[in-house]
JSON list of C-alpha atoms in Angstrom, two decimals:
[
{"chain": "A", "resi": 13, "resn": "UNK", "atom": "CA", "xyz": [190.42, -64.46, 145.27]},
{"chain": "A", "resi": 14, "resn": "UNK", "atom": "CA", "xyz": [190.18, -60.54, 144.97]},
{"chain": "A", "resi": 15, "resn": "UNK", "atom": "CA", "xyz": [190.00, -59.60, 140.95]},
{"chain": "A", "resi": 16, "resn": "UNK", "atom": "CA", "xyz": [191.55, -56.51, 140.50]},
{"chain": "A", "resi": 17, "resn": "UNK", "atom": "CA", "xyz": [189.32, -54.09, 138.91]},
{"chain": "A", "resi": 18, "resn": "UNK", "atom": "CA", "xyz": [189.54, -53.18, 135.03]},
{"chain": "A", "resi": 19, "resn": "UNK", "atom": "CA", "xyz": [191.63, -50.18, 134.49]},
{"chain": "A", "resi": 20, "resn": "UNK", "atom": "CA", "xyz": [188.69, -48.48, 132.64]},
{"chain": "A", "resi": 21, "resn": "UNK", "atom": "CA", "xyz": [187.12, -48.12, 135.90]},
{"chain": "A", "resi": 22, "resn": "UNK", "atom": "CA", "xyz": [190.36, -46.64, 137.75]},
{"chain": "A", "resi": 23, "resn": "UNK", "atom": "CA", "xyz": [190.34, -42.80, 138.34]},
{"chain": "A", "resi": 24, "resn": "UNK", "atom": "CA", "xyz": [192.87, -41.48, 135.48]},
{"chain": "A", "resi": 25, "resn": "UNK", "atom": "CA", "xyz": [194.91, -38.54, 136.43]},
{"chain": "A", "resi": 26, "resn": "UNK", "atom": "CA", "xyz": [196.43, -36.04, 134.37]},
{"chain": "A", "resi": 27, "resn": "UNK", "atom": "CA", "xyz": [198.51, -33.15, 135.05]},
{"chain": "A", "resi": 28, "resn": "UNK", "atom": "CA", "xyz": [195.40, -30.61, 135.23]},
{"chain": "A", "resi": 29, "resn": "UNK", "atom": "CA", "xyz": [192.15, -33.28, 135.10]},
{"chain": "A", "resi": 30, "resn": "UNK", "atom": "CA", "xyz": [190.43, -36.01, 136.97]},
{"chain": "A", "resi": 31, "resn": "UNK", "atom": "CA", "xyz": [189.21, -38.45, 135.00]},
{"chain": "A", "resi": 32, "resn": "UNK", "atom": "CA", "xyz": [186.33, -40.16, 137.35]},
{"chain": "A", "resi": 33, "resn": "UNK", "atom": "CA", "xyz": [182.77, -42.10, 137.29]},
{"chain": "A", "resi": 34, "resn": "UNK", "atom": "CA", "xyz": [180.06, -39.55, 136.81]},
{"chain": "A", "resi": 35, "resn": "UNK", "atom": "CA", "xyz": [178.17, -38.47, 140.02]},
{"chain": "A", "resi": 36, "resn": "UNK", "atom": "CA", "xyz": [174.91, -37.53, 140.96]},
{"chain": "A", "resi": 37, "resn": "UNK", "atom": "CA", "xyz": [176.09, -33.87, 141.66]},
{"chain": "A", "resi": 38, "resn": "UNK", "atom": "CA", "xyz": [177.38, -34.03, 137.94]},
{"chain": "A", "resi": 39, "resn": "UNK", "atom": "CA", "xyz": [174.23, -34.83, 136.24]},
{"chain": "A", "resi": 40, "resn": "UNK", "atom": "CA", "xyz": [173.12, -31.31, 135.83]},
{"chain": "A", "resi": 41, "resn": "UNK", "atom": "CA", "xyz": [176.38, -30.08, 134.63]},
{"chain": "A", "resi": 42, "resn": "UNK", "atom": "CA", "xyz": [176.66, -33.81, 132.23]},
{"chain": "A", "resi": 43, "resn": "UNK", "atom": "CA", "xyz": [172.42, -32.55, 131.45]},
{"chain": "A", "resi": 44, "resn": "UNK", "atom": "CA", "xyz": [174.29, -29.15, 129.66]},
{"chain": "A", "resi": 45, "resn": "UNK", "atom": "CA", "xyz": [176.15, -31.24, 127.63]},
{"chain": "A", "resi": 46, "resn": "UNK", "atom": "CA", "xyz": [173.55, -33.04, 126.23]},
{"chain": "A", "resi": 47, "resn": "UNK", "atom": "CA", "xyz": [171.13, -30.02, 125.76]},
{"chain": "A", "resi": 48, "resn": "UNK", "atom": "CA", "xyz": [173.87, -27.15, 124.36]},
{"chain": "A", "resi": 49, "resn": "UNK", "atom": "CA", "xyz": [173.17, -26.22, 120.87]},
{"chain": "A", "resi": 50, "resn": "UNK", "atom": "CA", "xyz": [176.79, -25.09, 120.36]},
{"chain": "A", "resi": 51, "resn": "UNK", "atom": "CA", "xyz": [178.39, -28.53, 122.07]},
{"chain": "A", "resi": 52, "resn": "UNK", "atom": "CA", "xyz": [175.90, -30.79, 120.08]},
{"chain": "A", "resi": 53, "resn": "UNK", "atom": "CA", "xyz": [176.23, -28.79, 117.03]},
{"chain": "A", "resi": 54, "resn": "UNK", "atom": "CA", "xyz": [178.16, -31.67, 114.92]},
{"chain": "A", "resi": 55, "resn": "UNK", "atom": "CA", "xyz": [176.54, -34.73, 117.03]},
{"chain": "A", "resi": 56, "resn": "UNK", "atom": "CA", "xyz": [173.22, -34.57, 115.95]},
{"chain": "A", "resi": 57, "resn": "UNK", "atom": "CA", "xyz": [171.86, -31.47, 117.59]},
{"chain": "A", "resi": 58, "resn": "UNK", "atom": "CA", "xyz": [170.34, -31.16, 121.21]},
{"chain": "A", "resi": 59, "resn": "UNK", "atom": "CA", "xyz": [169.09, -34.35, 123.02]},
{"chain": "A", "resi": 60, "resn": "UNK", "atom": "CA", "xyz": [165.47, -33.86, 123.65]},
{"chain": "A", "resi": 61, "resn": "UNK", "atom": "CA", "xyz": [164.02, -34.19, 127.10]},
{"chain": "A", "resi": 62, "resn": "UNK", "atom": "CA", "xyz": [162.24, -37.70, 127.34]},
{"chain": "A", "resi": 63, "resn": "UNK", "atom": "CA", "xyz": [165.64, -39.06, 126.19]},
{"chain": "A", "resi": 64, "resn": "UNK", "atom": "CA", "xyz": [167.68, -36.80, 128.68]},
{"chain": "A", "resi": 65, "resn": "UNK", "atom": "CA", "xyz": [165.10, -37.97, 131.42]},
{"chain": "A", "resi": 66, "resn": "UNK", "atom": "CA", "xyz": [166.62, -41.49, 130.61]},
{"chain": "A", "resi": 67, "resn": "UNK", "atom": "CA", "xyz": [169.95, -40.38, 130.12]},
{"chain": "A", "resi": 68, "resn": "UNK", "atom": "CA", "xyz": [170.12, -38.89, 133.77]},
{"chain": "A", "resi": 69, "resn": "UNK", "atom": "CA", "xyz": [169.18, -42.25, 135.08]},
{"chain": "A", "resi": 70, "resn": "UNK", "atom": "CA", "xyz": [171.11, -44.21, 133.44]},
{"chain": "A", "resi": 71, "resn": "UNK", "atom": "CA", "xyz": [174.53, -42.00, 133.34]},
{"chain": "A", "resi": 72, "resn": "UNK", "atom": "CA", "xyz": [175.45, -42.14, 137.46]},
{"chain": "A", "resi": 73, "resn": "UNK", "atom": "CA", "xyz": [178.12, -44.70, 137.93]},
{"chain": "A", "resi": 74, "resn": "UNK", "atom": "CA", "xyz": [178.15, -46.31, 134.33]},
{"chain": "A", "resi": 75, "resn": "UNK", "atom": "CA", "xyz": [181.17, -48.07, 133.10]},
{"chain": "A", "resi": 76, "resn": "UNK", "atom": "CA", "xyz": [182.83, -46.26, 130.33]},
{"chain": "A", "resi": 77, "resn": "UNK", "atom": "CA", "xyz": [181.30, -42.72, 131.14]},
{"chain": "A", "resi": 78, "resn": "UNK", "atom": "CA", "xyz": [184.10, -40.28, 132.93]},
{"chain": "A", "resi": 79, "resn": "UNK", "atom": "CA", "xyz": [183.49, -36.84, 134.28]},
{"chain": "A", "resi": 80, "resn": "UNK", "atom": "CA", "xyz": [186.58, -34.60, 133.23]},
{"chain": "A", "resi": 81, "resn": "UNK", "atom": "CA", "xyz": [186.80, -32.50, 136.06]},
{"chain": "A", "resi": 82, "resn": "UNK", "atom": "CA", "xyz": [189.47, -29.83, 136.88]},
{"chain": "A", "resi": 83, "resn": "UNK", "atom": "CA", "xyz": [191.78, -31.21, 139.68]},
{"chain": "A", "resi": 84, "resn": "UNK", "atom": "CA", "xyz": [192.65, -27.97, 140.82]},
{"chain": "A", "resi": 85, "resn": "UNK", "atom": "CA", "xyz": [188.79, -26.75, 141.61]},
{"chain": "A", "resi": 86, "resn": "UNK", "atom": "CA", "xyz": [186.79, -30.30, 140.62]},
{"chain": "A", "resi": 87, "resn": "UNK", "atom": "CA", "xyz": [184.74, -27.96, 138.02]},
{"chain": "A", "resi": 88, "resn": "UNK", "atom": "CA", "xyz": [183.08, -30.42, 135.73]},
{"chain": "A", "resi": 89, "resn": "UNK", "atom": "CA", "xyz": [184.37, -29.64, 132.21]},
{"chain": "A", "resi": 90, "resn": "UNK", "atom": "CA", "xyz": [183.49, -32.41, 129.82]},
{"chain": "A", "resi": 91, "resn": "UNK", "atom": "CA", "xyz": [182.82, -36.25, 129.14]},
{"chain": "A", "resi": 92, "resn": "UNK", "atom": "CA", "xyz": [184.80, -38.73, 127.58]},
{"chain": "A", "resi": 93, "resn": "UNK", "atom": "CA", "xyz": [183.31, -41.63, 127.21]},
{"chain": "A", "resi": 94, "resn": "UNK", "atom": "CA", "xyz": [185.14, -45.25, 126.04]},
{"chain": "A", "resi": 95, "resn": "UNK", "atom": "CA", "xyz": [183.55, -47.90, 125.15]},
{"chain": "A", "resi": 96, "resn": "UNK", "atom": "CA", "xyz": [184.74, -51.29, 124.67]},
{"chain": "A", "resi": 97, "resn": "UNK", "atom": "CA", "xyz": [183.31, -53.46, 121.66]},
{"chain": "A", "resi": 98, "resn": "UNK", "atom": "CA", "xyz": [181.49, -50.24, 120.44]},
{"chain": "A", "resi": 99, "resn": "UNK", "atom": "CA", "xyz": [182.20, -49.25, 116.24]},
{"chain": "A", "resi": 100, "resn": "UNK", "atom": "CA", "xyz": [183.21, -53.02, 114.37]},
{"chain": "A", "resi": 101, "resn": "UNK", "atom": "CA", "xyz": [184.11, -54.27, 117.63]},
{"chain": "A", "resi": 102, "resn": "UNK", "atom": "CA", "xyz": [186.84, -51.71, 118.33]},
{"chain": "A", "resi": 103, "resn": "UNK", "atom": "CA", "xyz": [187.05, -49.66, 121.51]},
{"chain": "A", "resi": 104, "resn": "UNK", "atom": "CA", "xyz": [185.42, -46.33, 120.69]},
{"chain": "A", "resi": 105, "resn": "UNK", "atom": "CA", "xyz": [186.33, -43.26, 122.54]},
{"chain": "A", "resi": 106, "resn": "UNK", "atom": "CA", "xyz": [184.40, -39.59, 122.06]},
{"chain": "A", "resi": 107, "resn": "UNK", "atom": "CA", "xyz": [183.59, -36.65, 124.40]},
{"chain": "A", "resi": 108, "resn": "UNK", "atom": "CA", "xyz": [181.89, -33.59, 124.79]},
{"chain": "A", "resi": 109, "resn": "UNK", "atom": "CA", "xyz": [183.20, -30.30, 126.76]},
{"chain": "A", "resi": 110, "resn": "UNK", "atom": "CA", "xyz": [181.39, -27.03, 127.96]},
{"chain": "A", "resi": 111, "resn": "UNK", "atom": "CA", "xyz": [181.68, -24.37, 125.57]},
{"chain": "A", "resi": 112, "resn": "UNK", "atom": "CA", "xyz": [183.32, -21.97, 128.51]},
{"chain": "A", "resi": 113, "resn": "UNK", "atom": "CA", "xyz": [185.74, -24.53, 128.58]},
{"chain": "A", "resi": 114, "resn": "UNK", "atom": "CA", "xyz": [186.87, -25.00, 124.83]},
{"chain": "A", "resi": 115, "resn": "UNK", "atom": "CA", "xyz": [190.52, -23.85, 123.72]},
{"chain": "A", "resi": 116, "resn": "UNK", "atom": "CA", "xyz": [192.41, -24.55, 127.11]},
{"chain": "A", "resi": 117, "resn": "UNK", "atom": "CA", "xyz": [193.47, -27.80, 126.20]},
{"chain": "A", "resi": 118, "resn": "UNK", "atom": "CA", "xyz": [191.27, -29.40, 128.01]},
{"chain": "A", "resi": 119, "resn": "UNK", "atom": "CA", "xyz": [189.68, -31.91, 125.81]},
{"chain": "A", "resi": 120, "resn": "UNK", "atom": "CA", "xyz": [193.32, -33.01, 124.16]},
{"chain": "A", "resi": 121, "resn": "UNK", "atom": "CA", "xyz": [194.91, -33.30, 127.37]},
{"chain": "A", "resi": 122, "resn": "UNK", "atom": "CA", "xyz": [191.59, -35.82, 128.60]},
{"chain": "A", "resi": 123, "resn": "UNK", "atom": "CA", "xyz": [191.32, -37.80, 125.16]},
{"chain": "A", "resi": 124, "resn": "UNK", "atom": "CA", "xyz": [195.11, -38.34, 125.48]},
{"chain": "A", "resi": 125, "resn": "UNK", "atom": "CA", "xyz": [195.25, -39.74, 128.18]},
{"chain": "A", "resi": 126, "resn": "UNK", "atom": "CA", "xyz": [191.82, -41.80, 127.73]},
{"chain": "A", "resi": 127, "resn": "UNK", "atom": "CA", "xyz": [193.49, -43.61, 124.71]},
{"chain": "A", "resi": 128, "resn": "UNK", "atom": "CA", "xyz": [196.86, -43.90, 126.30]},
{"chain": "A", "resi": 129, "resn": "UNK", "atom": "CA", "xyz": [194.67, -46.25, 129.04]},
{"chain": "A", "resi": 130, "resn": "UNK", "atom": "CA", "xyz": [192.52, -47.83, 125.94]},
{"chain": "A", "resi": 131, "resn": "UNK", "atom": "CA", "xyz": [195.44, -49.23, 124.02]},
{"chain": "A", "resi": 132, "resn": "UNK", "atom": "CA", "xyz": [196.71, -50.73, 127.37]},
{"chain": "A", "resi": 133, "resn": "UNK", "atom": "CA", "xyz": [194.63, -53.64, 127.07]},
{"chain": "A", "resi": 134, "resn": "UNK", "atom": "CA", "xyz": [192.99, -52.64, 123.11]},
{"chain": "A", "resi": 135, "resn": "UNK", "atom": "CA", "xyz": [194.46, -53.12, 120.26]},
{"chain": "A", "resi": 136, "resn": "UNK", "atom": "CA", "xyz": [193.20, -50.35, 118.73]},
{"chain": "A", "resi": 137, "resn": "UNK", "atom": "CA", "xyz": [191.37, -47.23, 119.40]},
{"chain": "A", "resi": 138, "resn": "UNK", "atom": "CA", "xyz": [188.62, -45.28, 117.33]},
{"chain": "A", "resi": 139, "resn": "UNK", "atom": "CA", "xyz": [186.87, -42.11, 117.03]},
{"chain": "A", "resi": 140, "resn": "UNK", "atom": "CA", "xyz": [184.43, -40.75, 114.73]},
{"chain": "A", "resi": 141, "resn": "UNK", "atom": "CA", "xyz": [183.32, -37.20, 114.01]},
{"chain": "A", "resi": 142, "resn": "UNK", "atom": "CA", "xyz": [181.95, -34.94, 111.31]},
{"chain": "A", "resi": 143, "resn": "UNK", "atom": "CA", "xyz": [183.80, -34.26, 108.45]},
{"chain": "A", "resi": 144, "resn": "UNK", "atom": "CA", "xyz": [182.99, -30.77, 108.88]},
{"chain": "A", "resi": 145, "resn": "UNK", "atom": "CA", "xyz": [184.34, -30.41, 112.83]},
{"chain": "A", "resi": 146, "resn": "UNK", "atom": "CA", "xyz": [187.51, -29.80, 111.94]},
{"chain": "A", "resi": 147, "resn": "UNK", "atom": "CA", "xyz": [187.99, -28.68, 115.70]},
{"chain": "A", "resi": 148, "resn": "UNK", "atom": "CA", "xyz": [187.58, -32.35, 116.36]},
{"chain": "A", "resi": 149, "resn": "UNK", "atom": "CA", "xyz": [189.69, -33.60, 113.63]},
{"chain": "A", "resi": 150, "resn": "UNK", "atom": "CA", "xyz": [192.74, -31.96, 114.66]},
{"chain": "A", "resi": 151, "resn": "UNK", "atom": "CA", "xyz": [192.33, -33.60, 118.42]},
{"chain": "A", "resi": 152, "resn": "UNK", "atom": "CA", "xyz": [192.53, -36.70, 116.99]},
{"chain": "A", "resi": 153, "resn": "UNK", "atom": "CA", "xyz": [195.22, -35.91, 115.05]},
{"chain": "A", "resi": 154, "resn": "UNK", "atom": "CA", "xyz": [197.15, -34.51, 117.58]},
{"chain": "A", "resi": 155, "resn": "UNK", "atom": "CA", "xyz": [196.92, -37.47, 120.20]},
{"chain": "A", "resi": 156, "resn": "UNK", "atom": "CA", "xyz": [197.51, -39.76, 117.14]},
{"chain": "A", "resi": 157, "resn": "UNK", "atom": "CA", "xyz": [194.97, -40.79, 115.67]},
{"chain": "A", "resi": 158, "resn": "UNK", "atom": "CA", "xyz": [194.86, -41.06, 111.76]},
{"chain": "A", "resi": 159, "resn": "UNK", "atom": "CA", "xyz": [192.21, -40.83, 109.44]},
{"chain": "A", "resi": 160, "resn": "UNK", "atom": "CA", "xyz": [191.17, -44.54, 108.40]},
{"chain": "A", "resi": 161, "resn": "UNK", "atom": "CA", "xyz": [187.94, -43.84, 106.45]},
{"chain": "A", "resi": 162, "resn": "UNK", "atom": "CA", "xyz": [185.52, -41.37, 105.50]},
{"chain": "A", "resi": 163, "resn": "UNK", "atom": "CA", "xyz": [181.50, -42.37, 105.06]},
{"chain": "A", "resi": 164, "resn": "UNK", "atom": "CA", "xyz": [178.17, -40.74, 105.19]},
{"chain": "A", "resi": 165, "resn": "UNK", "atom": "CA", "xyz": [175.92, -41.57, 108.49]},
{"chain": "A", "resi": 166, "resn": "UNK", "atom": "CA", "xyz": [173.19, -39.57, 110.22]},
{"chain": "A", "resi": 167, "resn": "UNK", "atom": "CA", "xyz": [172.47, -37.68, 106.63]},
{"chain": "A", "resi": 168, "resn": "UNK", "atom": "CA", "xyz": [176.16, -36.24, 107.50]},
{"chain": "A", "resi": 169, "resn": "UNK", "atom": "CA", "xyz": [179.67, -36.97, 106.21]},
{"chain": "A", "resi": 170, "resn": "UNK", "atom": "CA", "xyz": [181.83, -38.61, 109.05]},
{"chain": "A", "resi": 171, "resn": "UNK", "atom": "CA", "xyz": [185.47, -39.09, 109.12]},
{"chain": "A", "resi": 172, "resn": "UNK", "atom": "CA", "xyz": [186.88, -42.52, 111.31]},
{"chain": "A", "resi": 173, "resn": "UNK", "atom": "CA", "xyz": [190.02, -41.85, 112.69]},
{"chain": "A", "resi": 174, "resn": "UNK", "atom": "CA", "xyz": [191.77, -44.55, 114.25]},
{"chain": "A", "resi": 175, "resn": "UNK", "atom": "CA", "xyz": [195.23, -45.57, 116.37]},
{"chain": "A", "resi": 176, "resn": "UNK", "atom": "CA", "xyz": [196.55, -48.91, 116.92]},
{"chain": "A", "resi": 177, "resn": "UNK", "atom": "CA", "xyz": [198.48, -50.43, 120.20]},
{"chain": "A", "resi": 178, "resn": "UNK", "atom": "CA", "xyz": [202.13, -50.60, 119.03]},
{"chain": "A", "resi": 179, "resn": "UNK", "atom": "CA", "xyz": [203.81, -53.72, 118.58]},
{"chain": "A", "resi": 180, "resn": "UNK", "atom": "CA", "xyz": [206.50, -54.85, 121.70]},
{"chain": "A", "resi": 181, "resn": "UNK", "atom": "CA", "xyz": [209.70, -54.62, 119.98]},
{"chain": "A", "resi": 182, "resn": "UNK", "atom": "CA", "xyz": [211.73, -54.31, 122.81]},
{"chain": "A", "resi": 183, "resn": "UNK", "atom": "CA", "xyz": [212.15, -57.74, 125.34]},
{"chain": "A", "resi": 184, "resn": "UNK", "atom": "CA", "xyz": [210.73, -55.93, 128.13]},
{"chain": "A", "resi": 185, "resn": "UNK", "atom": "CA", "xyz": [207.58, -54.69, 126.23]},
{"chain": "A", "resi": 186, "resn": "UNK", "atom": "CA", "xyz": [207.18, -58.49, 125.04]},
{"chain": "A", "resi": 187, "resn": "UNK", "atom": "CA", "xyz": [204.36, -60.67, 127.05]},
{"chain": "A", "resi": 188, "resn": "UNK", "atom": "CA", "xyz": [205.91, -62.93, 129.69]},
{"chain": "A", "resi": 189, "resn": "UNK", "atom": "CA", "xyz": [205.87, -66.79, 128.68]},
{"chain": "A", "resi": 190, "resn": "UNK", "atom": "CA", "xyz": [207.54, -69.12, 127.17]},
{"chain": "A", "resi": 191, "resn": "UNK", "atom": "CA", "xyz": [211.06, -67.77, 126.35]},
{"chain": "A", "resi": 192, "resn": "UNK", "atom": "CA", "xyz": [211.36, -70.03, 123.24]},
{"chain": "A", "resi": 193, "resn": "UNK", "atom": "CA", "xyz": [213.13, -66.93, 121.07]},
{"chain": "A", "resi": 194, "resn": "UNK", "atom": "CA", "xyz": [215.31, -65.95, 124.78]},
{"chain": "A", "resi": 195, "resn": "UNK", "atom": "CA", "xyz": [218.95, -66.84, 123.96]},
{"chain": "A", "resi": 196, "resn": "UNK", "atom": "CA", "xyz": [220.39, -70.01, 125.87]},
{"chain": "A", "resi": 197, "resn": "UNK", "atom": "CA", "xyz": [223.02, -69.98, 128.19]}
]
């Protein structure tokens, strides 16, 4: 019996972006993320090298990690990364984009559609930045997410945002089973 892979792992398409498993010829491109003061500016500041070193290694292939990439050119743009089980058990999604590549669109058109595939099988979505990216917080606001807490971690105030699956109210949307509330003919 063939088991159909997860849909985490499926290529996600959008109408200008590839969402795809990193590749070795992205690693130096993914290494620019990690290292740019500007991009790492509200997550903690640059990654330094003995962790990158591991990073690079580690990164190729791995479940939950996809490459934004233009589908037009296949220029490497970003990161978004989902992970499932990550903050209180929730699915967490965040991501990262070149600098060069900041206010096209980009990153709301990739996080969009990387919770649209979350909350196929989650029930709910998360995302955390800094209070004080407000770049960030208006993503997540505009693929709806909502703000569900505020705290202080990393010597930094953070700001949860979270979005929850929406209930089946319709009968198609409802899971197939019994029919015990289907009417009787």
């Amino acid at each position: 019996m063939t088991v159909p892979p997860h849909p985490a792992a499926q290529p996600l398409v959008t109408e200008r972006l590839v969402l795809r498993p990193v590749r070795s010829l992205d690693v130096p491109a993914v290494t620019r993320l990690w290292t740019d003061p500007d991009v790492r500016q509200h997550l903690g500041g640059p990654v330094i090298e003995s962790v990158v070193r591991i990073r690079q290694r580690r990164i190729v292939g791995a479940p939950g990690f996809h490459a934004v990439v233009r589908a037009e050119d296949g220029v490497l743009l970003g990161l978004v990364t989902v992970e499932d089980g990550g903050r209180g058990g929730e699915t967490e999604v965040s991501y990262q984009f070149l600098p060069e590549h900041w206010g096209r669109g980009y990153a709301r058109e990739a996080v969009r559609a990387a919770v649209a595939r979350a909350l196929e099988t989650a029930p709910s979505v998360v995302a955390v930045t800094q209070e004080a990216n407000h770049r960030s917080r208006r993503l997540l606001e505009a693929v709806g997410l909502e703000h569900a807490e505020s705290f202080v971690e990393w010597d930094a105030h953070q700001v949860l945002y979270r979005r929850r699956r929406k209930a089946a109210s319709r009968p198609e949307d409802l899971p197939r089973g019994r029919a015990a509330a289907e009417p009787r003919a």
